[in-house]
Amino acid sequence: MMRNKPSQSFFSVCNTLKICLAVSVLFNTLPLFGGFYEESGSQGFYFFEDPKEMEKSQKEKPKTPEEAAELMAEQREELYKLRCLAILSPSKENVIRYIEEQNKILSLSENFAKEWQYLLLDLPELGDGLTNPTTASGIEVRKKLEEASKKLILETLSEKYFLLLFANGGEPYSEQAGKIAKQFSSVTDWEIRMVSMNGLSLQDFPDFEKDKGLSQKYGVKNAPTFLIVNPETKEGFHVGVGALSASDLIDNIYKQAKRHLLEEEK
């Protein structure tokens, strides 16, 4: 006995019902997911709900130094707050917000650095490339020029100044300072004088002056201390303390000479 086959219309009705059911399920489910995002606050795409505000703030450029300073202060404060939040509540969203804000500030710094470099190419007089080279060959030339300048200045000052050493006889650091002073003298031909703060001589300076207020006059509180002194004006300049090397003394004298324009004195 043959059974009747289902008609074509029957299958059509079934397919239609299936589609309707699927669509119904889809639309009934969407509010559930919508509620999930709404309830979670900063979950999902709601975290990125203010890109327009960020774009707006990037387009706003200050017109005065005061406005720029205020804007920079606000950015630093915002970055600090986001950093605190990311540290104390290190969720993915909080860390992303901090990184994005930091990258925004870094981008501004990079743009500033690039513009600085471009300006130095167009206006080299704004930089110090001629006097402060960064290449190995340029640095070598600068060192040679500095050494020649030091030698000339020390020769000039030796005619108007002497090296004064405040020391304590028998004390190890003072004894070493005495040896350094002798070495300095042999290299530069400077006159060396020694003042003993404890009334005892140094091995390299059997002849000395006792401290009769000179240390107080020149503000010397510890030994060994080095100064250069103009015997005519009695003016003195500190050039080091402790067991320095002869090259240290030369460098320090050079610095004080440039600082106080001593080589230009008549």
XYZ file of N, CA and C in Angstrom:
798
model
N 0.854 -1.190 0.000
C 0.000 0.000 0.000
C 0.891 1.241 0.000
N 0.720 2.086 -0.939
C 1.602 3.234 -1.079
C 1.089 4.414 -0.262
N 2.085 5.045 0.434
C 1.722 6.234 1.209
C 1.782 7.468 0.317
N 0.944 8.432 0.660
C 0.955 9.670 -0.102
C 2.179 10.510 0.255
N 2.888 10.964 -0.766
C 4.049 11.819 -0.515
C 3.603 13.212 -0.098
N 4.365 13.827 0.789
C 4.003 15.192 1.192
C 4.034 16.104 -0.013
N 3.116 16.974 -0.073
C 3.032 17.888 -1.215
C 4.121 18.952 -1.144
N 4.393 19.570 -2.288
C 5.399 20.637 -2.363
C 5.029 21.810 -1.474
N 3.749 22.062 -1.375
C 3.291 23.189 -0.553
C 3.567 22.962 0.916
N 3.549 21.685 1.314
C 3.811 21.377 2.727
C 5.246 21.754 3.096
N 6.220 21.369 2.223
C 7.623 21.717 2.484
C 7.831 23.217 2.476
N 7.129 23.886 1.622
C 7.249 25.344 1.547
C 6.790 25.998 2.837
N 5.700 25.490 3.379
C 5.183 26.027 4.647
C 6.160 25.784 5.774
N 6.760 24.592 5.790
C 7.728 24.259 6.857
C 8.943 25.168 6.796
N 9.469 25.385 5.617
C 10.632 26.258 5.463
C 10.318 27.674 5.913
N 9.137 28.106 5.576
C 8.730 29.457 5.985
C 8.663 29.580 7.495
N 8.139 28.533 8.146
C 8.057 28.541 9.605
C 9.440 28.561 10.236
N 10.372 27.798 9.644
C 11.739 27.766 10.182
C 12.382 29.140 10.108
N 12.234 29.805 8.973
C 12.827 31.131 8.802
C 12.239 32.119 9.792
N 10.924 32.043 9.944
C 10.257 32.947 10.898
C 10.746 32.709 12.309
N 10.924 31.427 12.641
C 11.399 31.094 13.980
C 12.809 31.614 14.212
N 13.686 31.453 13.197
C 15.069 31.922 13.328
C 15.125 33.430 13.494
N 14.335 34.129 12.683
C 14.307 35.589 12.778
C 13.786 36.034 14.122
N 12.765 35.312 14.614
C 12.188 35.650 15.915
C 13.207 35.480 17.021
N 13.954 34.365 16.963
C 14.992 34.122 17.978
C 16.058 35.194 17.933
N 16.486 35.571 16.706
C 17.527 36.586 16.552
C 17.112 37.914 17.164
N 15.928 38.380 16.837
C 15.485 39.681 17.334
C 15.174 39.665 18.817
N 14.763 38.499 19.318
C 14.508 38.411 20.757
C 15.804 38.344 21.547
N 16.897 37.893 20.888
C 18.183 37.748 21.581
C 18.948 39.057 21.636
N 18.824 39.899 20.609
C 19.585 41.140 20.548
C 19.416 42.019 21.767
N 18.199 42.202 22.283
C 18.058 43.031 23.498
C 18.832 42.472 24.672
N 18.973 41.122 24.703
C 19.726 40.527 25.811
C 21.176 40.970 25.766
N 21.780 40.911 24.539
C 23.168 41.343 24.414
C 23.296 42.838 24.634
N 22.291 43.579 24.178
C 22.315 45.017 24.412
C 22.312 45.311 25.887
N 21.512 44.599 26.651
C 21.469 44.783 28.086
C 22.788 44.442 28.735
N 23.462 43.429 28.194
C 24.767 43.030 28.746
C 25.757 44.186 28.667
N 25.828 44.821 27.499
C 26.763 45.925 27.343
C 26.341 47.142 28.152
N 25.045 47.379 28.216
C 24.588 48.548 28.958
C 24.851 48.400 30.440
N 24.682 47.185 30.950
C 24.874 46.969 32.381
C 26.349 46.969 32.751
N 27.207 46.534 31.823
C 28.628 46.403 32.171
C 29.374 47.720 32.056
N 28.739 48.759 31.565
C 29.353 50.083 31.570
C 30.496 50.199 30.581
N 31.720 49.807 30.995
C 32.900 50.003 30.162
C 33.295 48.748 29.418
N 32.367 47.829 29.245
C 32.662 46.600 28.523
C 32.515 46.830 27.028
N 33.167 45.974 26.268
C 32.988 45.933 24.827
C 33.198 47.269 24.155
N 32.378 47.583 23.172
C 32.559 48.767 22.369
C 32.231 50.037 23.119
N 31.551 49.925 24.277
C 31.244 51.126 25.048
C 32.508 51.784 25.578
N 33.609 51.027 25.629
C 34.875 51.602 26.079
C 35.375 52.660 25.092
N 35.059 52.507 23.824
C 35.541 53.413 22.790
C 34.466 54.412 22.375
N 33.695 54.893 23.348
C 32.571 55.740 22.976
C 32.926 57.216 22.863
N 34.215 57.613 23.100
C 34.541 59.024 23.010
C 35.672 59.325 22.036
N 35.785 58.652 20.884
C 36.853 58.996 19.942
C 36.683 60.399 19.387
N 35.434 60.888 19.271
C 35.214 62.231 18.758
C 35.778 63.280 19.705
N 35.627 63.011 21.010
C 36.162 63.953 21.995
C 37.681 64.004 21.907
N 38.302 62.809 21.725
C 39.755 62.765 21.611
C 40.208 63.509 20.361
N 39.494 63.296 19.251
C 39.842 63.965 18.004
C 39.680 65.471 18.131
N 38.638 65.878 18.849
C 38.394 67.299 19.057
C 39.510 67.931 19.865
N 39.948 67.242 20.927
C 41.002 67.784 21.787
C 42.321 67.876 21.044
N 42.546 66.929 20.098
C 43.780 66.966 19.335
C 43.787 68.139 18.363
N 42.607 68.513 17.855
C 42.536 69.611 16.905
C 42.649 70.959 17.595
N 42.283 71.026 18.865
C 42.350 72.282 19.601
C 43.808 72.586 19.946
N 44.346 73.636 19.358
C 45.729 74.004 19.612
C 45.768 75.347 20.323
N 46.592 75.465 21.344
C 46.658 76.718 22.103
C 47.245 77.842 21.264
N 46.829 79.051 21.569
C 47.303 80.222 20.836
C 48.278 81.056 21.650
N 48.341 80.839 22.955
C 49.246 81.599 23.818
C 50.029 80.638 24.707
N 51.182 81.092 25.231
C 51.948 80.243 26.152
C 51.137 79.832 27.373
N 50.272 80.737 27.842
C 49.460 80.422 29.015
C 48.487 79.280 28.718
N 47.859 79.344 27.551
C 46.940 78.275 27.161
C 47.686 76.955 26.991
N 48.885 77.032 26.408
C 49.685 75.820 26.211
C 50.073 75.196 27.540
N 50.486 76.041 28.488
C 50.876 75.532 29.806
C 49.688 74.890 30.514
N 48.527 75.518 30.380
C 47.322 74.969 31.008
C 46.948 73.625 30.390
N 47.047 73.542 29.064
C 46.710 72.299 28.375
C 47.680 71.183 28.740
N 48.975 71.524 28.815
C 49.972 70.520 29.191
C 49.731 70.018 30.607
N 49.368 70.928 31.496
C 49.088 70.536 32.878
C 47.886 69.599 32.940
N 46.877 69.890 32.145
C 45.689 69.027 32.113
C 46.033 67.643 31.579
N 46.869 67.592 30.549
C 47.257 66.304 29.973
C 48.067 65.482 30.964
N 48.986 66.143 31.669
C 49.786 65.433 32.674
C 48.900 64.892 33.793
N 47.944 65.722 34.219
C 47.039 65.288 35.286
C 46.182 64.108 34.835
N 45.677 64.182 33.602
C 44.851 63.098 33.069
C 45.664 61.807 32.954
N 46.901 61.931 32.479
C 47.756 60.749 32.352
C 48.054 60.149 33.715
N 48.290 61.012 34.703
C 48.565 60.530 36.058
C 47.362 59.786 36.627
N 46.169 60.337 36.417
C 44.956 59.686 36.921
C 44.752 58.325 36.260
N 44.950 58.275 34.940
C 44.785 57.008 34.227
C 45.829 55.990 34.664
N 47.026 56.467 34.952
C 48.083 55.566 35.427
C 47.721 54.989 36.790
N 47.247 55.846 37.677
C 46.831 55.375 39.006
C 45.720 54.339 38.887
N 44.764 54.616 38.007
C 43.655 53.682 37.822
C 44.149 52.357 37.257
N 45.071 52.424 36.291
C 45.588 51.202 35.675
C 46.392 50.373 36.663
N 47.091 51.038 37.584
C 47.896 50.312 38.575
C 47.007 49.675 39.637
N 46.053 50.443 40.137
C 45.198 49.940 41.219
C 44.082 49.033 40.721
N 43.690 49.229 39.471
C 42.647 48.379 38.884
C 43.078 47.993 37.469
N 44.026 47.063 37.370
C 44.656 46.751 36.075
C 43.799 45.903 35.143
N 42.625 46.394 34.820
C 41.800 45.697 33.833
C 42.318 46.027 32.439
N 41.899 45.245 31.482
C 42.331 45.464 30.110
C 41.959 46.858 29.630
N 40.734 47.268 29.932
C 40.261 48.567 29.486
C 41.059 49.712 30.112
N 41.343 49.613 31.406
C 42.074 50.678 32.095
C 43.502 50.805 31.579
N 44.146 49.678 31.343
C 45.515 49.707 30.828
C 45.535 50.281 29.417
N 44.553 49.903 28.597
C 44.474 50.429 27.234
C 44.296 51.943 27.253
N 43.436 52.447 28.109
C 43.211 53.895 28.201
C 44.493 54.626 28.578
N 45.238 54.056 29.529
C 46.497 54.690 29.941
C 47.506 54.688 28.795
N 47.644 53.549 28.114
C 48.607 53.448 27.017
C 48.247 54.408 25.888
N 46.963 54.504 25.566
C 46.534 55.401 24.496
C 46.839 56.859 24.841
N 46.585 57.248 26.083
C 46.869 58.628 26.498
C 48.368 58.898 26.481
N 49.136 57.921 26.934
C 50.593 58.074 26.932
C 51.125 58.170 25.504
N 50.618 57.344 24.614
C 51.052 57.387 23.218
C 50.720 58.728 22.576
N 49.595 59.303 22.973
C 49.205 60.607 22.437
C 50.219 61.681 22.836
N 50.651 61.637 24.087
C 51.638 62.609 24.562
C 52.995 62.357 23.921
N 53.373 61.079 23.785
C 54.641 60.748 23.137
C 54.654 61.208 21.686
N 53.519 61.103 21.039
C 53.420 61.549 19.651
C 53.664 63.050 19.539
N 53.125 63.813 20.486
C 53.372 65.256 20.500
C 54.852 65.559 20.693
N 55.505 64.810 21.577
C 56.930 65.013 21.830
C 57.757 64.677 20.598
N 57.383 63.604 19.910
C 58.103 63.217 18.700
C 57.960 64.277 17.609
N 56.774 64.818 17.475
C 56.558 65.876 16.483
C 57.394 67.105 16.806
N 57.476 67.437 18.090
C 58.296 68.575 18.520
C 59.767 68.325 18.204
N 60.258 67.106 18.497
C 61.662 66.774 18.250
C 61.994 66.835 16.756
N 61.076 66.360 15.924
C 61.301 66.399 14.477
C 61.382 67.837 13.981
N 60.452 68.667 14.452
C 60.447 70.065 14.030
C 61.714 70.771 14.490
N 62.199 70.416 15.682
C 63.458 70.969 16.209
C 64.598 70.640 15.255
N 64.687 69.369 14.838
C 65.756 68.940 13.940
C 65.670 69.645 12.591
N 64.451 69.803 12.073
C 64.295 70.489 10.794
C 64.760 71.944 10.891
N 64.417 72.603 11.995
C 64.807 74.002 12.175
C 66.320 74.155 12.277
N 66.980 73.194 12.943
C 68.435 73.267 13.064
C 69.115 73.095 11.714
N 68.473 72.351 10.812
C 69.015 72.230 9.460
C 68.852 73.541 8.698
N 67.705 74.179 8.849
C 67.440 75.438 8.146
C 68.126 76.626 8.808
N 68.209 76.593 10.149
C 68.807 77.702 10.910
C 69.880 77.156 11.851
N 71.025 76.744 11.317
C 72.063 76.105 12.140
C 72.598 76.989 13.257
N 72.433 78.313 13.105
C 72.929 79.212 14.151
C 72.173 79.040 15.462
N 71.010 78.390 15.424
C 70.253 78.144 16.654
C 70.849 77.012 17.477
N 71.637 76.160 16.859
C 72.227 75.015 17.554
C 73.678 75.257 17.919
N 74.305 74.220 18.469
C 75.713 74.320 18.859
C 76.554 73.281 18.124
N 76.133 72.946 16.904
C 76.844 71.928 16.136
C 78.287 72.286 15.840
N 78.586 73.586 15.718
C 79.953 74.002 15.415
C 80.858 73.944 16.638
N 80.310 74.197 17.805
C 81.125 74.229 19.024
C 81.004 72.972 19.868
N 79.975 72.182 19.610
C 79.770 70.966 20.402
C 79.447 69.785 19.484
N 80.439 69.322 18.721
C 80.205 68.231 17.769
C 79.889 66.922 18.477
N 79.211 66.041 17.764
C 78.836 64.741 18.332
C 79.557 63.577 17.669
N 80.223 63.812 16.541
C 80.961 62.738 15.882
C 82.309 62.535 16.564
N 82.897 61.349 16.373
C 84.184 61.032 17.011
C 85.275 61.987 16.546
N 85.321 62.261 15.255
C 86.354 63.161 14.727
C 86.144 64.586 15.226
N 84.879 65.013 15.283
C 84.595 66.354 15.781
C 84.943 66.509 17.246
N 84.646 65.484 18.037
C 84.976 65.509 19.465
C 86.481 65.568 19.669
N 87.221 64.850 18.842
C 88.684 64.858 18.948
C 89.242 66.250 18.664
N 88.701 66.915 17.654
C 89.134 68.278 17.340
C 88.811 69.218 18.496
N 87.606 69.072 19.065
C 87.209 69.931 20.184
C 88.143 69.749 21.376
N 88.516 68.494 21.671
C 89.418 68.227 22.793
C 90.776 68.889 22.582
N 91.284 68.820 21.354
C 92.583 69.442 21.065
C 92.512 70.954 21.240
N 91.408 71.536 20.797
C 91.239 72.979 20.961
C 91.138 73.358 22.437
N 90.429 72.542 23.228
C 90.299 72.815 24.658
C 91.645 72.703 25.361
N 92.429 71.692 25.001
C 93.742 71.522 25.623
C 94.641 72.711 25.319
N 94.594 73.185 24.076
C 95.399 74.347 23.708
C 94.938 75.582 24.474
N 93.622 75.725 24.636
C 93.076 76.862 25.375
C 93.468 76.794 26.847
N 93.410 75.591 27.434
C 93.801 75.416 28.837
C 95.261 75.800 29.044
N 96.105 75.345 28.153
C 97.536 75.630 28.281
C 97.799 77.127 28.225
N 97.138 77.799 27.288
C 97.333 79.238 27.143
C 96.830 79.989 28.368
N 95.657 79.608 28.866
C 95.083 80.294 30.029
C 95.926 80.069 31.273
N 96.401 78.836 31.488
C 97.233 78.566 32.668
C 98.547 79.333 32.600
N 99.115 79.475 31.408
C 100.347 80.256 31.263
C 100.093 81.719 31.592
N 98.949 82.217 31.170
C 98.600 83.612 31.450
C 98.353 83.834 32.938
N 97.612 82.921 33.563
C 97.281 83.075 34.982
C 98.491 82.879 35.883
N 99.465 82.092 35.439
C 100.636 81.825 36.287
C 101.420 83.098 36.591
N 101.221 84.131 35.769
C 101.917 85.397 35.990
C 101.214 86.249 37.045
N 99.961 85.916 37.361
C 99.187 86.740 38.298
C 98.674 85.970 39.507
N 98.716 84.632 39.458
C 98.160 83.803 40.531
C 99.170 82.752 40.978
N 98.971 82.262 42.209
C 99.704 81.088 42.687
C 98.696 80.091 43.249
N 99.123 78.830 43.377
C 98.251 77.788 43.924
C 98.466 77.716 45.423
N 97.396 77.839 46.177
C 97.462 77.804 47.635
C 96.815 76.517 48.139
N 97.578 75.765 48.932
C 97.093 74.494 49.471
C 96.922 74.600 50.980
N 95.712 74.375 51.452
C 95.451 74.253 52.884
C 95.506 72.770 53.229
N 96.354 72.407 54.199
C 96.550 70.988 54.501
C 96.842 70.789 55.976
N 96.768 69.531 56.404
C 97.149 69.120 57.754
C 98.358 68.199 57.652
N 99.468 68.639 58.206
C 100.679 67.833 58.138
C 100.494 66.467 58.778
N 100.979 65.418 58.093
C 100.882 64.064 58.622
C 99.580 63.360 58.288
N 98.602 64.068 57.812
C 97.317 63.456 57.455
C 97.433 62.875 56.042
N 97.034 61.605 55.826
C 97.265 60.914 54.551
C 96.756 61.667 53.323
N 95.519 62.157 53.368
C 94.987 62.855 52.195
C 95.735 64.161 51.936
N 96.103 64.847 52.993
C 96.865 66.079 52.830
C 98.254 65.788 52.269
N 98.873 64.709 52.724
C 100.188 64.332 52.196
C 100.097 64.025 50.701
N 99.030 63.319 50.311
C 98.841 63.018 48.888
C 98.577 64.291 48.096
N 97.817 65.207 48.683
C 97.551 66.479 48.021
C 98.837 67.263 47.821
N 99.756 67.166 48.776
C 101.048 67.825 48.633
C 101.826 67.276 47.444
N 101.794 65.969 47.259
C 102.480 65.356 46.117
C 101.851 65.815 44.798
N 100.518 65.887 44.785
C 99.816 66.338 43.578
C 100.172 67.791 43.271
N 100.279 68.618 44.306
C 100.638 70.020 44.105
C 102.028 70.139 43.496
N 102.952 69.313 43.955
C 104.302 69.299 43.391
C 104.268 68.891 41.917
N 103.497 67.861 41.624
C 103.366 67.392 40.247
C 102.748 68.474 39.363
N 101.734 69.147 39.871
C 101.095 70.233 39.131
C 102.104 71.333 38.822
N 102.936 71.655 39.789
C 103.930 72.703 39.614
C 104.957 72.337 38.543
N 105.353 71.068 38.517
C 106.342 70.634 37.524
C 105.779 70.681 36.108
N 104.461 70.534 35.985
C 103.829 70.540 34.662
C 103.518 71.957 34.191
N 103.172 72.844 35.114
C 102.683 74.174 34.737
C 103.622 75.320 35.106
N 104.635 75.045 35.940
C 105.549 76.084 36.437
C 104.844 77.094 37.338
N 103.771 76.678 37.969
C 103.091 77.557 38.908
C 103.813 77.561 40.251
N 103.694 78.704 40.946
C 104.193 78.788 42.317
C 103.181 78.126 43.255
N 103.692 77.348 44.224
C 102.827 76.663 45.188
C 103.143 77.175 46.590
N 102.113 77.487 47.338
C 102.273 77.846 48.741
C 101.361 76.949 49.569
N 101.852 76.636 50.790
C 101.099 75.716 51.641
C 100.824 76.357 52.989
N 99.576 76.252 53.428
C 99.171 76.728 54.747
C 98.776 75.519 55.574
N 99.429 75.366 56.739
C 99.127 74.231 57.609
C 98.043 74.621 58.606
N 96.985 73.824 58.621
C 95.879 74.108 59.527
C 96.089 73.477 60.897
N 97.058 72.540 60.999
C 97.349 71.928 62.306
C 98.764 72.239 62.787
N 99.452 73.136 62.061
C 100.778 73.560 62.489
C 101.899 72.604 62.137
N 101.625 71.546 61.368
C 102.645 70.566 60.987
C 102.921 70.658 59.489
N 104.150 70.318 59.104
C 104.545 70.398 57.699
C 104.153 69.131 56.944
N 104.151 69.244 55.623
C 103.997 68.084 54.749
C 105.374 67.625 54.300
N 105.493 66.362 53.928
C 106.782 65.836 53.471
C 107.301 66.602 52.257
N 106.404 66.962 51.347
C 106.820 67.674 50.137
C 106.856 69.184 50.324
N 106.418 69.660 51.490
C 106.433 71.089 51.767
C 106.933 71.332 53.193
N 108.241 71.228 53.368
C 108.784 71.484 54.710
C 108.603 72.941 55.140
N 108.549 73.832 54.141
C 108.310 75.242 54.440
C 106.819 75.538 54.269
N 106.234 76.131 55.260
C 104.793 76.396 55.215
C 104.452 77.603 56.073
N 103.232 78.056 55.934
C 102.706 79.129 56.765
C 101.663 78.543 57.703
N 101.669 79.000 58.929
C 100.627 78.575 59.863
C 99.333 79.334 59.571
N 98.245 78.656 59.825
C 96.942 79.256 59.571
C 96.647 80.312 60.631
N 96.675 81.565 60.220
C 96.390 82.665 61.132
C 95.162 83.448 60.658
N 94.167 82.704 60.271
C 92.925 83.343 59.826
C 92.695 83.267 58.328
N 93.686 82.726 57.579
C 93.514 82.630 56.135
C 92.376 81.678 55.751
N 92.272 80.569 56.492
C 91.211 79.604 56.181
C 89.831 80.241 56.351
N 89.704 81.066 57.384
C 88.431 81.754 57.606
C 88.189 82.801 56.526
N 89.238 83.487 56.126
C 89.130 84.525 55.092
C 88.620 83.950 53.773
N 89.118 82.749 53.424
C 88.758 82.133 52.145
C 87.669 81.063 52.271
N 87.086 80.954 53.450
C 85.985 80.015 53.629
C 86.396 78.560 53.565
N 87.606 78.260 54.027
C 88.103 76.882 54.006
C 87.759 76.212 55.331
N 87.049 75.095 55.269
C 86.646 74.387 56.479
C 87.304 73.022 56.616
N 87.780 72.482 55.507
C 88.382 71.149 55.537
C 89.697 71.136 54.772
N 90.529 70.188 55.123
C 91.802 70.017 54.432
C 91.876 68.589 53.876
N 92.481 68.459 52.697
C 93.150 69.474 51.874
C 92.179 70.227 50.970
N 92.465 71.518 50.794
C 91.680 72.384 49.911
C 92.626 73.220 49.065
N 92.306 73.338 47.777
C 93.136 74.100 46.835
C 92.424 75.380 46.417
N 93.195 76.467 46.321
C 92.707 77.729 45.781
C 93.767 78.316 44.864
N 93.335 79.186 43.970
C 94.287 80.043 43.268
C 94.085 81.446 43.819
N 95.186 82.141 44.097
C 95.121 83.436 44.784
C 95.939 84.465 44.018
N 95.368 85.651 43.879
C 96.079 86.778 43.300
C 96.745 87.536 44.443
N 98.083 87.547 44.520
C 98.760 88.173 45.666
C 98.561 89.684 45.752
N 98.228 90.319 44.639
C 98.046 91.766 44.652
C 96.661 92.147 45.173
N 95.661 91.461 44.690
C 94.290 91.790 45.094
C 93.813 90.951 46.279
N 94.567 89.888 46.596
C 94.214 88.927 47.662
C 92.942 88.140 47.331
N 92.484 88.244 46.096
C 91.279 87.522 45.695
C 91.616 86.058 45.443
N 90.765 85.149 45.950
C 91.009 83.721 45.789
C 89.800 82.991 45.232
N 90.076 81.898 44.526
C 89.019 81.077 43.928
C 89.288 79.610 44.232
N 88.277 78.916 44.736
C 88.414 77.497 45.057
C 88.542 76.678 43.776
N 89.488 75.726 43.766
C 89.689 74.880 42.583
C 89.717 73.395 42.931
N 89.302 73.035 44.155
C 89.200 71.610 44.460
C 89.490 71.280 45.910
N 88.982 70.116 46.333
C 89.250 69.597 47.676
C 89.637 68.133 47.566
N 90.358 67.648 48.570
C 90.734 66.238 48.587
C 91.968 65.956 47.757
N 92.241 64.664 47.589
C 93.423 64.225 46.846
C 93.114 64.206 45.355
N 93.086 65.385 44.740
C 92.808 65.490 43.315
C 94.025 65.081 42.499
N 93.808 64.915 41.210
C 94.922 64.691 40.292
C 95.357 66.034 39.721
N 96.536 66.068 39.116
C 97.021 67.304 38.513
C 96.099 67.748 37.383
N 95.588 66.791 36.619
C 94.673 67.139 35.522
C 93.365 67.711 36.064
N 92.920 67.216 37.225
C 91.716 67.776 37.856
C 91.936 69.239 38.224
N 93.093 69.536 38.769
C 93.406 70.919 39.134
C 93.426 71.813 37.901
N 94.033 71.320 36.832
C 94.087 72.098 35.590
C 92.678 72.371 35.069
N 91.846 71.339 35.066
C 90.465 71.505 34.588
C 89.699 72.508 35.444
N 89.860 72.411 36.761
C 89.116 73.296 37.666
C 89.592 74.742 37.573
N 90.884 74.930 37.404
C 91.405 76.289 37.228
C 90.870 76.882 35.926
N 90.840 76.060 34.897
C 90.314 76.493 33.600
C 88.842 76.902 33.719
N 88.063 76.103 34.454
C 86.638 76.414 34.634
C 86.443 77.738 35.370
N 87.218 77.942 36.441
C 87.086 79.191 37.198
C 87.553 80.389 36.375
N 88.573 80.168 35.554
C 89.062 81.251 34.703
C 88.001 81.670 33.690
N 87.333 80.682 33.091
C 86.288 80.994 32.119
C 85.062 81.594 32.819
N 84.780 81.102 34.010
C 83.608 81.581 34.748
C 83.758 83.037 35.158
N 84.959 83.395 35.647
C 85.188 84.744 36.175
C 85.998 85.621 35.218
N 86.222 85.126 33.996
C 86.974 85.880 32.985
C 88.331 86.327 33.517
N 89.005 85.431 34.232
C 90.274 85.788 34.869
C 91.365 86.078 33.860
N 91.306 85.398 32.693
C 92.367 85.605 31.698
C 92.290 86.983 31.063
N 91.151 87.695 31.263
C 90.983 89.021 30.676
C 91.394 90.129 31.638
N 91.805 89.751 32.843
C 92.219 90.764 33.819
C 93.491 91.456 33.353
N 93.543 92.754 33.592
C 94.726 93.549 33.234
C 95.773 93.490 34.338
